[in-house]
């Protein structure tokens, strides 16, 4: 962490017009160049600019987890992330999870265990669970419960969500 | 043709809409985008009572992207909406300068982008003349409505019997206001095109939304089409046409472009109903042997200005137990609050807490096991009508539940069971859910390729309607699951009632049943004189269906396929309609039974820190015929989780001075998270209900009531503290 | 929701100069407070937002005595650090008890220090009376309902807004030092002197001047013999701020407490260093009686409103429980 500022470069506005920003978002491996209002969150950019509506808005205040996506491999809340902050970052959403029409093992497990009802929180739950597996926090049901607590399911499918994640974790699938 | 030996039905079929939902590809109303679509943001009142003296939209109108600002100054007068089986339509918005509650919509801003609309909404300035709001349920300044539902019940002489009873328990129970908070933000996308209106909405009732908007905007119903293909939960909040829906439609008409209006989470607390708080007095008189001699239940709840909310609370106590003398009274206090509305198990969620807590208290006065006391007063026949139930397996619920839970291991002494520092408590409660069924219509088609297409305007709010109705249709048409399509969520389809009151599966299932039977009849009529058909002259009672064929009941080989019939007669398809109406109980000589359930709960209490955890809940449910056990189980699990929320977490807090909701977000209004929920065991018992050919009883709500009472009863068992107010929180348990 | 200019900083000095020179500019890091208050609640209305997330202020280094944490290190990164796990286990517990994994992946350590209160009266621009937002306008929380998540220590008639950090509770107990970069260079501020009590000016929350940038924190590593714990009490089992939390570190030798460090969360207008309790503990026998006396000393004069009336007692009991779990009871 350099504290040296003698070679200070001027901070650069990211776009010419105040209030708009030019951003390159890499979403599910594809680059998108956007010229957007600086107020646009990553969530709104995904939904409104890129028509990727799988990522949901449940509270827009960081209190429900419905908007969970992965940025550079880590799960974050897209509602409290400015799109501008994600310039040249890797964003992964639910739309990129299945490949060649084949569901991800977690998606299949959610289906099999009925880990959802209305389905609104489900993309966030699944993206969160994808990260959870990478984090290695599936050692026990209690651990899964604790580290999935950032994703609210108002239909109350928690026991089935835990069962789905447990199953995939035991299979060692990624 | 009956459902005696179902093949497809009952099986734990995975949700047919599941593949879309796990892929994020199910389009909820907030996901709909139309070409040229613009966005609406709302301005809400910051006072609870009074009138607007000045509303200035000038600055807002100058902001970038703003197309229009609607307020009571320029909004057109709208016709009142219809009254349906739940009551009147909420008052239309922007019709006058009166403030009825904090959070009331005062203006709607339409702009090109959502953030432009939001910024402009903040630039609208409002000045008020304040009057003193009436906000507390006990405030005599608020109008008191007695018997608002006409459902107050009396049987015998409750007051007299109480005066003479050997043992009397009397107490007041309080339940907090809860907010539905479906995770899906309610959104309306509205588009006018040549006098026709198309709406995508988060509603539990497309048929009603269609009728209501047609009436309010004075267009024919045939010019309005309402879609709700996927709904991100609702739990009762989607039963009515709330003002934001009307505003979206109005905004679309005003700017001549499609609009989208998505409520914010704070707006979800003030604009789409909530479970009203209650104060309930319970008096139960019993003989020394435990037999109830009298039950008096008086419930006071809140209601808003200029609106109604059908929420019988005390009424359900009249039919829960065998008891010769009963009096129930419901009352409502009118306050300057956002309108209460249905929330999963409306009325029963509050009433059951009071009644089942009171019975637990009585069991200690009688020195009886609380389970034995309930069995002692088991209502073998429906006590209010004296008729046999159309089905009732509550006794089995108790027995199976006690066994699965290990109730016999309960040490009856208070505070005697421990797990380290934690006190352990066992509690239980019974649930007798009210029956609700209404008119419903469906349509069934079989095409020349032999596949079925069945549909109705109904909605699937996560309950599994898509799945179970497809299963049922396949069963009734003798097709494989993947040969049938079931469509819903479109008001152009045959009329359906609300997905509410645990009544849709029954109403719709019976309509589908009727439609499918009628379709088979239509096929039989087609070949009635067809000498080439082995089915000529058959009536529906002579035949069965399987493998895409109609065949003689006695001889499976004697029949032919739908495809063959259609081909021979040069038909592309055959279609038939079906209708179901609730039977008249007197006519059938049975009392219509809702679902029954028993709840057994284990709690752990840290008495020093007041911590309360609920590691284990056993639910046993009599839901009549279960169409899909996997999905029905999920309904019970989910409702139980909601019950845990009601029991230990959820409380909408209204500021007593301003009427502002102080915790209108999901960070401060606590719903259960994953870590709050332990083991939830669900078992179904009972037989198909006798009232309808289908034999179902709705299971969408029965899982919620009973949870809070069982938790409270377990807390008493653990600690000796009787908490008569929900939610039960740390401050209740300290000390 | 006002429009703003977004600027991505790639140099520390330039960022400091930019914000220092523009009263309408603000820093943006993890965004979990800032974006919420800017875009959703409409409480912060900067005209220029300087994104500092790509400045080289991320990372953890340690020597024998000090753990140095760059301000842009995330909560999850700090929780995963082996030195934290080994030498500061209660800081790790506190980190993982806060928010959710998603938020911990976003939230930075600097941002955690500077997080704004969750007071719903402060966060609602429709509430006119908030001394923290508008000095001398009053405090709606004091007379309002639902003041459950509010402070009882350091609070008063002007403001009862809570500093809701979990992490800061062990940090303040450990005498953490904050490194701050201003236009006149870098300075070091003890965390115990970093925050301001509300007093007459609840709007002034820290000793920072506009444009000052937190660059790092330095956590003195406690002796290996010390035992530490973080106990968080809340209504919900997870994903909620504390009603009361206690970060405690004790060294007990032959039944006597030789070193005691105690921080309290969920109760203070600032992360609360419980010095009165520490005084009682230090040199006293490791007994429940001592712990009770310490708790009593710290909570001698709480400021409560009806919604927080239960918190002093809850705080006392939580302190006693936390200490008992560490020091046992040698009675």
PDB file of C-alpha atoms in Angstrom, chain C residues 30-282:
ATOM      1  CA  UNK C  30     -17.947  -0.508  -0.515  1.00  0.00           C
ATOM      2  CA  UNK C  31     -21.133   1.505  -0.782  1.00  0.00           C
ATOM      3  CA  UNK C  32     -23.142  -0.407   1.777  1.00  0.00           C
ATOM      4  CA  UNK C  33     -23.843   2.781   3.700  1.00  0.00           C
ATOM      5  CA  UNK C  34     -23.154   5.396   1.065  1.00  0.00           C
ATOM      6  CA  UNK C  35     -25.190   4.048  -1.842  1.00  0.00           C
ATOM      7  CA  UNK C  36     -28.087   3.303   0.469  1.00  0.00           C
ATOM      8  CA  UNK C  37     -28.120   6.812   1.889  1.00  0.00           C
ATOM      9  CA  UNK C  38     -27.530   8.461  -1.475  1.00  0.00           C
ATOM     10  CA  UNK C  39     -29.814   6.569  -3.784  1.00  0.00           C
ATOM     11  CA  UNK C  40     -32.448   4.989  -1.612  1.00  0.00           C
ATOM     12  CA  UNK C  41     -32.962   7.150   1.425  1.00  0.00           C
ATOM     13  CA  UNK C  42     -31.929  10.424  -0.184  1.00  0.00           C
ATOM     14  CA  UNK C  43     -30.067  11.563   2.922  1.00  0.00           C
ATOM     15  CA  UNK C  44     -26.700  12.165   1.270  1.00  0.00           C
ATOM     16  CA  UNK C  45     -26.706  14.332  -1.803  1.00  0.00           C
ATOM     17  CA  UNK C  46     -23.158  14.680  -3.076  1.00  0.00           C
ATOM     18  CA  UNK C  47     -22.598  16.386  -6.404  1.00  0.00           C
ATOM     19  CA  UNK C  48     -19.420  14.449  -6.952  1.00  0.00           C
ATOM     20  CA  UNK C  49     -18.699  10.906  -5.864  1.00  0.00           C
ATOM     21  CA  UNK C  50     -15.087   9.818  -5.770  1.00  0.00           C
ATOM     22  CA  UNK C  51     -14.794   6.054  -6.050  1.00  0.00           C
ATOM     23  CA  UNK C  52     -11.740   5.007  -4.091  1.00  0.00           C
ATOM     24  CA  UNK C  53     -12.138   1.264  -4.460  1.00  0.00           C
ATOM     25  CA  UNK C  54      -9.210   0.988  -6.865  1.00  0.00           C
ATOM     26  CA  UNK C  55      -6.738   2.857  -4.706  1.00  0.00           C
ATOM     27  CA  UNK C  56      -3.887   0.715  -3.386  1.00  0.00           C
ATOM     28  CA  UNK C  57      -5.264   0.553   0.126  1.00  0.00           C
ATOM     29  CA  UNK C  58      -6.182  -3.081   0.239  1.00  0.00           C
ATOM     30  CA  UNK C  59      -4.262  -5.715   2.099  1.00  0.00           C
ATOM     31  CA  UNK C  60      -3.108  -6.960   5.469  1.00  0.00           C
ATOM     32  CA  UNK C  61       0.390  -7.071   6.899  1.00  0.00           C
ATOM     33  CA  UNK C  62       1.487  -8.160  10.317  1.00  0.00           C
ATOM     34  CA  UNK C  63       4.548  -8.108  12.491  1.00  0.00           C
ATOM     35  CA  UNK C  64       4.926  -9.362  16.049  1.00  0.00           C
ATOM     36  CA  UNK C  65       3.133  -6.451  17.574  1.00  0.00           C
ATOM     37  CA  UNK C  66       0.749  -4.966  15.048  1.00  0.00           C
ATOM     38  CA  UNK C  67      -1.688  -6.002  12.406  1.00  0.00           C
ATOM     39  CA  UNK C  68      -1.958  -3.380   9.745  1.00  0.00           C
ATOM     40  CA  UNK C  69      -5.098  -3.440   7.650  1.00  0.00           C
ATOM     41  CA  UNK C  70      -5.544  -1.337   4.546  1.00  0.00           C
ATOM     42  CA  UNK C  71      -8.752   0.661   4.662  1.00  0.00           C
ATOM     43  CA  UNK C  72     -10.131  -0.971   1.522  1.00  0.00           C
ATOM     44  CA  UNK C  73      -9.678  -4.497   2.814  1.00  0.00           C
ATOM     45  CA  UNK C  74     -13.117  -6.086   2.959  1.00  0.00           C
ATOM     46  CA  UNK C  75     -14.663  -7.568   6.062  1.00  0.00           C
ATOM     47  CA  UNK C  76     -14.538 -11.045   4.550  1.00  0.00           C
ATOM     48  CA  UNK C  77     -10.861 -10.624   3.670  1.00  0.00           C
ATOM     49  CA  UNK C  78     -10.021  -9.565   7.189  1.00  0.00           C
ATOM     50  CA  UNK C  79     -12.038 -12.425   8.652  1.00  0.00           C
ATOM     51  CA  UNK C  80     -10.104 -14.868   6.470  1.00  0.00           C
ATOM     52  CA  UNK C  81      -6.701 -13.584   7.575  1.00  0.00           C
ATOM     53  CA  UNK C  82      -4.723 -16.233   9.490  1.00  0.00           C
ATOM     54  CA  UNK C  83      -3.282 -13.718  11.963  1.00  0.00           C
ATOM     55  CA  UNK C  84      -6.775 -12.534  12.802  1.00  0.00           C
ATOM     56  CA  UNK C  85      -7.902 -16.107  13.364  1.00  0.00           C
ATOM     57  CA  UNK C  86      -4.909 -16.846  15.570  1.00  0.00           C
ATOM     58  CA  UNK C  87      -4.325 -13.641  17.498  1.00  0.00           C
ATOM     59  CA  UNK C  88      -7.641 -11.804  17.282  1.00  0.00           C
ATOM     60  CA  UNK C  89     -10.282 -14.526  17.324  1.00  0.00           C
ATOM     61  CA  UNK C  90     -12.893 -12.220  18.828  1.00  0.00           C
ATOM     62  CA  UNK C  91     -12.405  -9.741  16.000  1.00  0.00           C
ATOM     63  CA  UNK C  92     -13.031 -12.586  13.584  1.00  0.00           C
ATOM     64  CA  UNK C  93     -16.172 -13.555  15.446  1.00  0.00           C
ATOM     65  CA  UNK C  94     -17.349  -9.958  15.403  1.00  0.00           C
ATOM     66  CA  UNK C  95     -16.648  -9.645  11.680  1.00  0.00           C
ATOM     67  CA  UNK C  96     -18.600 -12.782  10.829  1.00  0.00           C
ATOM     68  CA  UNK C  97     -21.453 -11.808  13.135  1.00  0.00           C
ATOM     69  CA  UNK C  98     -21.996  -8.639  11.124  1.00  0.00           C
ATOM     70  CA  UNK C  99     -24.350  -8.301   8.173  1.00  0.00           C
ATOM     71  CA  UNK C 100     -24.287 -11.088   5.579  1.00  0.00           C
ATOM     72  CA  UNK C 101     -21.525 -12.603   3.484  1.00  0.00           C
ATOM     73  CA  UNK C 102     -22.620 -10.513   0.506  1.00  0.00           C
ATOM     74  CA  UNK C 103     -22.316  -7.298   2.490  1.00  0.00           C
ATOM     75  CA  UNK C 104     -19.040  -8.395   4.068  1.00  0.00           C
ATOM     76  CA  UNK C 105     -17.615  -8.942   0.586  1.00  0.00           C
ATOM     77  CA  UNK C 106     -18.454  -5.329  -0.236  1.00  0.00           C
ATOM     78  CA  UNK C 107     -17.972  -3.466   3.004  1.00  0.00           C
ATOM     79  CA  UNK C 108     -14.486  -2.178   3.681  1.00  0.00           C
ATOM     80  CA  UNK C 109     -12.787  -1.777   7.034  1.00  0.00           C
ATOM     81  CA  UNK C 110     -12.549   1.985   6.576  1.00  0.00           C
ATOM     82  CA  UNK C 111     -16.200   2.094   5.681  1.00  0.00           C
ATOM     83  CA  UNK C 112     -17.075  -0.007   8.678  1.00  0.00           C
ATOM     84  CA  UNK C 113     -15.484   2.575  10.949  1.00  0.00           C
ATOM     85  CA  UNK C 114     -17.350   5.350   9.187  1.00  0.00           C
ATOM     86  CA  UNK C 115     -20.709   3.623   8.758  1.00  0.00           C
ATOM     87  CA  UNK C 116     -23.682   5.812   9.452  1.00  0.00           C
ATOM     88  CA  UNK C 117     -26.297   5.037  12.022  1.00  0.00           C
ATOM     89  CA  UNK C 118     -29.246   2.817  11.167  1.00  0.00           C
ATOM     90  CA  UNK C 119     -31.643   5.136  13.046  1.00  0.00           C
ATOM     91  CA  UNK C 120     -34.778   5.096  10.895  1.00  0.00           C
ATOM     92  CA  UNK C 121     -35.593   8.634  11.875  1.00  0.00           C
ATOM     93  CA  UNK C 122     -32.222   9.808  10.615  1.00  0.00           C
ATOM     94  CA  UNK C 123     -32.667   7.806   7.425  1.00  0.00           C
ATOM     95  CA  UNK C 124     -36.093   9.126   6.492  1.00  0.00           C
ATOM     96  CA  UNK C 125     -36.001  12.610   4.962  1.00  0.00           C
ATOM     97  CA  UNK C 126     -39.742  12.770   5.615  1.00  0.00           C
ATOM     98  CA  UNK C 127     -38.928  13.094   9.306  1.00  0.00           C
ATOM     99  CA  UNK C 128     -38.106  16.752   9.895  1.00  0.00           C
ATOM    100  CA  UNK C 129     -36.774  16.546  13.441  1.00  0.00           C
ATOM    101  CA  UNK C 130     -33.332  14.981  13.395  1.00  0.00           C
ATOM    102  CA  UNK C 131     -30.436  16.799  15.037  1.00  0.00           C
ATOM    103  CA  UNK C 132     -27.968  14.594  13.230  1.00  0.00           C
ATOM    104  CA  UNK C 133     -29.280  15.669   9.840  1.00  0.00           C
ATOM    105  CA  UNK C 134     -30.356  19.192  10.723  1.00  0.00           C
ATOM    106  CA  UNK C 135     -28.769  20.609  13.866  1.00  0.00           C
ATOM    107  CA  UNK C 136     -31.281  21.959  16.410  1.00  0.00           C
ATOM    108  CA  UNK C 137     -34.283  20.390  14.678  1.00  0.00           C
ATOM    109  CA  UNK C 138     -34.978  17.941  17.511  1.00  0.00           C
ATOM    110  CA  UNK C 139     -34.898  14.184  17.806  1.00  0.00           C
ATOM    111  CA  UNK C 140     -37.899  12.236  16.601  1.00  0.00           C
ATOM    112  CA  UNK C 141     -36.430   8.955  17.793  1.00  0.00           C
ATOM    113  CA  UNK C 142     -36.647   9.910  21.447  1.00  0.00           C
ATOM    114  CA  UNK C 143     -40.415  10.378  21.339  1.00  0.00           C
ATOM    115  CA  UNK C 144     -40.975   7.903  18.536  1.00  0.00           C
ATOM    116  CA  UNK C 145     -41.809   4.248  18.620  1.00  0.00           C
ATOM    117  CA  UNK C 146     -39.529   1.418  17.779  1.00  0.00           C
ATOM    118  CA  UNK C 147     -36.405   2.932  19.302  1.00  0.00           C
ATOM    119  CA  UNK C 148     -35.124  -0.545  20.008  1.00  0.00           C
ATOM    120  CA  UNK C 149     -31.977  -0.323  17.961  1.00  0.00           C
ATOM    121  CA  UNK C 150     -30.880   2.806  19.727  1.00  0.00           C
ATOM    122  CA  UNK C 151     -28.130   3.843  22.065  1.00  0.00           C
ATOM    123  CA  UNK C 152     -28.222   4.104  25.838  1.00  0.00           C
ATOM    124  CA  UNK C 153     -24.593   5.149  26.407  1.00  0.00           C
ATOM    125  CA  UNK C 154     -23.288   8.439  25.121  1.00  0.00           C
ATOM    126  CA  UNK C 155     -26.879   9.241  24.262  1.00  0.00           C
ATOM    127  CA  UNK C 156     -28.898  12.189  25.452  1.00  0.00           C
ATOM    128  CA  UNK C 157     -31.810  14.439  24.669  1.00  0.00           C
ATOM    129  CA  UNK C 158     -30.234  15.535  21.389  1.00  0.00           C
ATOM    130  CA  UNK C 159     -29.605  12.129  19.862  1.00  0.00           C
ATOM    131  CA  UNK C 160     -29.870   8.418  20.602  1.00  0.00           C
ATOM    132  CA  UNK C 161     -28.589   7.155  17.268  1.00  0.00           C
ATOM    133  CA  UNK C 162     -26.541   3.995  17.564  1.00  0.00           C
ATOM    134  CA  UNK C 163     -23.174   3.213  16.026  1.00  0.00           C
ATOM    135  CA  UNK C 164     -24.068  -0.292  14.916  1.00  0.00           C
ATOM    136  CA  UNK C 165     -20.663  -1.724  14.004  1.00  0.00           C
ATOM    137  CA  UNK C 166     -19.711  -5.141  15.338  1.00  0.00           C
ATOM    138  CA  UNK C 167     -16.109  -4.938  14.220  1.00  0.00           C
ATOM    139  CA  UNK C 168     -15.444  -1.658  15.981  1.00  0.00           C
ATOM    140  CA  UNK C 169     -16.312  -3.189  19.331  1.00  0.00           C
ATOM    141  CA  UNK C 170     -13.204  -5.397  19.572  1.00  0.00           C
ATOM    142  CA  UNK C 171     -11.179  -2.761  17.710  1.00  0.00           C
ATOM    143  CA  UNK C 172     -11.925  -0.076  20.256  1.00  0.00           C
ATOM    144  CA  UNK C 173     -11.116  -2.485  23.062  1.00  0.00           C
ATOM    145  CA  UNK C 174      -7.741  -3.228  21.478  1.00  0.00           C
ATOM    146  CA  UNK C 175      -6.637   0.427  21.225  1.00  0.00           C
ATOM    147  CA  UNK C 176      -6.667   0.317  17.467  1.00  0.00           C
ATOM    148  CA  UNK C 177      -5.161   3.272  15.684  1.00  0.00           C
ATOM    149  CA  UNK C 178      -6.646   4.849  12.571  1.00  0.00           C
ATOM    150  CA  UNK C 179      -4.325   6.191   9.900  1.00  0.00           C
ATOM    151  CA  UNK C 180      -5.763   9.173   8.127  1.00  0.00           C
ATOM    152  CA  UNK C 181      -4.551  11.018   5.072  1.00  0.00           C
ATOM    153  CA  UNK C 182      -5.419  14.679   4.764  1.00  0.00           C
ATOM    154  CA  UNK C 183      -4.158  17.527   2.622  1.00  0.00           C
ATOM    155  CA  UNK C 184      -1.454  18.161   5.183  1.00  0.00           C
ATOM    156  CA  UNK C 185      -0.206  14.597   5.211  1.00  0.00           C
ATOM    157  CA  UNK C 186      -0.882  11.554   7.288  1.00  0.00           C
ATOM    158  CA  UNK C 187      -1.764  11.314  10.967  1.00  0.00           C
ATOM    159  CA  UNK C 188      -2.575   8.574  13.428  1.00  0.00           C
ATOM    160  CA  UNK C 189      -5.690   8.778  15.579  1.00  0.00           C
ATOM    161  CA  UNK C 190      -6.524   6.309  18.343  1.00  0.00           C
ATOM    162  CA  UNK C 191      -9.947   4.786  17.688  1.00  0.00           C
ATOM    163  CA  UNK C 192     -10.915   5.765  21.227  1.00  0.00           C
ATOM    164  CA  UNK C 193     -10.472   9.400  20.203  1.00  0.00           C
ATOM    165  CA  UNK C 194     -11.786   9.028  16.680  1.00  0.00           C
ATOM    166  CA  UNK C 195     -15.479   9.368  17.420  1.00  0.00           C
ATOM    167  CA  UNK C 196     -17.380  12.290  18.914  1.00  0.00           C
ATOM    168  CA  UNK C 197     -20.229  11.937  21.356  1.00  0.00           C
ATOM    169  CA  UNK C 198     -23.364  13.632  20.037  1.00  0.00           C
ATOM    170  CA  UNK C 199     -23.474  16.400  22.660  1.00  0.00           C
ATOM    171  CA  UNK C 200     -24.866  19.547  21.111  1.00  0.00           C
ATOM    172  CA  UNK C 201     -23.775  18.563  17.615  1.00  0.00           C
ATOM    173  CA  UNK C 202     -24.914  15.059  16.714  1.00  0.00           C
ATOM    174  CA  UNK C 203     -24.127  15.910  13.105  1.00  0.00           C
ATOM    175  CA  UNK C 204     -20.415  15.818  13.924  1.00  0.00           C
ATOM    176  CA  UNK C 205     -19.538  12.168  14.280  1.00  0.00           C
ATOM    177  CA  UNK C 206     -15.762  11.910  14.053  1.00  0.00           C
ATOM    178  CA  UNK C 207     -12.687  14.100  14.336  1.00  0.00           C
ATOM    179  CA  UNK C 208     -12.142  13.841  10.574  1.00  0.00           C
ATOM    180  CA  UNK C 209     -12.160  16.960   8.445  1.00  0.00           C
ATOM    181  CA  UNK C 210     -13.868  16.988   5.076  1.00  0.00           C
ATOM    182  CA  UNK C 211     -11.606  15.246   2.602  1.00  0.00           C
ATOM    183  CA  UNK C 212      -9.666  13.234   5.171  1.00  0.00           C
ATOM    184  CA  UNK C 213      -9.250   9.682   3.971  1.00  0.00           C
ATOM    185  CA  UNK C 214      -8.879   6.692   6.253  1.00  0.00           C
ATOM    186  CA  UNK C 215      -6.039   4.717   4.733  1.00  0.00           C
ATOM    187  CA  UNK C 216      -5.455   1.946   7.244  1.00  0.00           C
ATOM    188  CA  UNK C 217      -5.953   0.757  10.754  1.00  0.00           C
ATOM    189  CA  UNK C 218      -3.294  -0.633  13.036  1.00  0.00           C
ATOM    190  CA  UNK C 219      -4.408  -3.195  15.540  1.00  0.00           C
ATOM    191  CA  UNK C 220      -1.974  -3.852  18.386  1.00  0.00           C
ATOM    192  CA  UNK C 221      -1.790  -7.598  18.814  1.00  0.00           C
ATOM    193  CA  UNK C 222      -2.613  -8.614  22.363  1.00  0.00           C
ATOM    194  CA  UNK C 223      -0.385 -11.023  24.291  1.00  0.00           C
ATOM    195  CA  UNK C 224      -0.842 -14.644  23.354  1.00  0.00           C
ATOM    196  CA  UNK C 225      -2.033 -15.529  26.846  1.00  0.00           C
ATOM    197  CA  UNK C 226      -5.070 -13.306  26.622  1.00  0.00           C
ATOM    198  CA  UNK C 227      -8.438 -14.960  26.114  1.00  0.00           C
ATOM    199  CA  UNK C 228     -11.025 -13.128  24.093  1.00  0.00           C
ATOM    200  CA  UNK C 229     -14.612 -13.474  23.010  1.00  0.00           C
ATOM    201  CA  UNK C 230     -17.364 -11.618  21.210  1.00  0.00           C
ATOM    202  CA  UNK C 231     -20.927 -12.169  22.335  1.00  0.00           C
ATOM    203  CA  UNK C 232     -23.740 -10.692  20.266  1.00  0.00           C
ATOM    204  CA  UNK C 233     -27.347 -10.611  21.411  1.00  0.00           C
ATOM    205  CA  UNK C 234     -30.065  -9.914  18.877  1.00  0.00           C
ATOM    206  CA  UNK C 235     -33.667 -10.830  18.134  1.00  0.00           C
ATOM    207  CA  UNK C 236     -32.962 -12.638  14.904  1.00  0.00           C
ATOM    208  CA  UNK C 237     -30.467 -15.489  14.828  1.00  0.00           C
ATOM    209  CA  UNK C 238     -28.465 -13.866  12.045  1.00  0.00           C
ATOM    210  CA  UNK C 239     -28.301 -10.892   9.651  1.00  0.00           C
ATOM    211  CA  UNK C 240     -29.202  -8.313  12.230  1.00  0.00           C
ATOM    212  CA  UNK C 241     -27.455  -5.606  14.176  1.00  0.00           C
ATOM    213  CA  UNK C 242     -26.799  -6.175  17.851  1.00  0.00           C
ATOM    214  CA  UNK C 243     -29.173  -5.224  20.612  1.00  0.00           C
ATOM    215  CA  UNK C 244     -26.142  -5.640  22.827  1.00  0.00           C
ATOM    216  CA  UNK C 245     -22.745  -7.015  22.035  1.00  0.00           C
ATOM    217  CA  UNK C 246     -19.646  -7.432  24.151  1.00  0.00           C
ATOM    218  CA  UNK C 247     -16.051  -7.813  23.031  1.00  0.00           C
ATOM    219  CA  UNK C 248     -13.942  -8.902  25.933  1.00  0.00           C
ATOM    220  CA  UNK C 249     -10.334  -9.922  26.372  1.00  0.00           C
ATOM    221  CA  UNK C 250      -9.004 -11.119  29.695  1.00  0.00           C
ATOM    222  CA  UNK C 251      -5.738 -12.355  31.080  1.00  0.00           C
ATOM    223  CA  UNK C 252      -6.219 -14.241  34.294  1.00  0.00           C
ATOM    224  CA  UNK C 253      -3.249 -15.286  36.378  1.00  0.00           C
ATOM    225  CA  UNK C 254      -3.774 -17.396  39.489  1.00  0.00           C
ATOM    226  CA  UNK C 255      -7.403 -16.394  39.644  1.00  0.00           C
ATOM    227  CA  UNK C 256      -6.702 -12.688  39.312  1.00  0.00           C
ATOM    228  CA  UNK C 257      -7.491 -10.604  36.276  1.00  0.00           C
ATOM    229  CA  UNK C 258      -4.259  -8.956  35.216  1.00  0.00           C
ATOM    230  CA  UNK C 259      -5.481  -7.415  32.004  1.00  0.00           C
ATOM    231  CA  UNK C 260      -8.993  -6.586  30.900  1.00  0.00           C
ATOM    232  CA  UNK C 261     -10.208  -5.051  27.677  1.00  0.00           C
ATOM    233  CA  UNK C 262     -13.883  -4.493  27.146  1.00  0.00           C
ATOM    234  CA  UNK C 263     -15.878  -2.985  24.314  1.00  0.00           C
ATOM    235  CA  UNK C 264     -19.633  -2.708  23.989  1.00  0.00           C
ATOM    236  CA  UNK C 265     -21.796  -2.662  20.882  1.00  0.00           C
ATOM    237  CA  UNK C 266     -25.484  -2.085  20.353  1.00  0.00           C
ATOM    238  CA  UNK C 267     -25.583   0.385  23.203  1.00  0.00           C
ATOM    239  CA  UNK C 268     -23.374   3.341  22.355  1.00  0.00           C
ATOM    240  CA  UNK C 269     -23.660   6.341  20.112  1.00  0.00           C
ATOM    241  CA  UNK C 270     -20.048   5.459  19.365  1.00  0.00           C
ATOM    242  CA  UNK C 271     -18.201   2.124  19.599  1.00  0.00           C
ATOM    243  CA  UNK C 272     -18.003   1.926  23.357  1.00  0.00           C
ATOM    244  CA  UNK C 273     -14.828   1.348  25.289  1.00  0.00           C
ATOM    245  CA  UNK C 274     -15.930   0.186  28.713  1.00  0.00           C
ATOM    246  CA  UNK C 275     -13.176   1.757  30.770  1.00  0.00           C
ATOM    247  CA  UNK C 276     -15.148   1.905  33.997  1.00  0.00           C
ATOM    248  CA  UNK C 277     -15.707  -1.811  33.784  1.00  0.00           C
ATOM    249  CA  UNK C 278     -12.069  -2.433  32.900  1.00  0.00           C
ATOM    250  CA  UNK C 279     -10.989  -0.561  36.025  1.00  0.00           C
ATOM    251  CA  UNK C 280     -13.156  -2.756  38.195  1.00  0.00           C
ATOM    252  CA  UNK C 281     -11.876  -5.891  36.504  1.00  0.00           C
ATOM    253  CA  UNK C 282      -8.171  -5.197  36.498  1.00  0.00           C
TER     254      UNK C 282
END
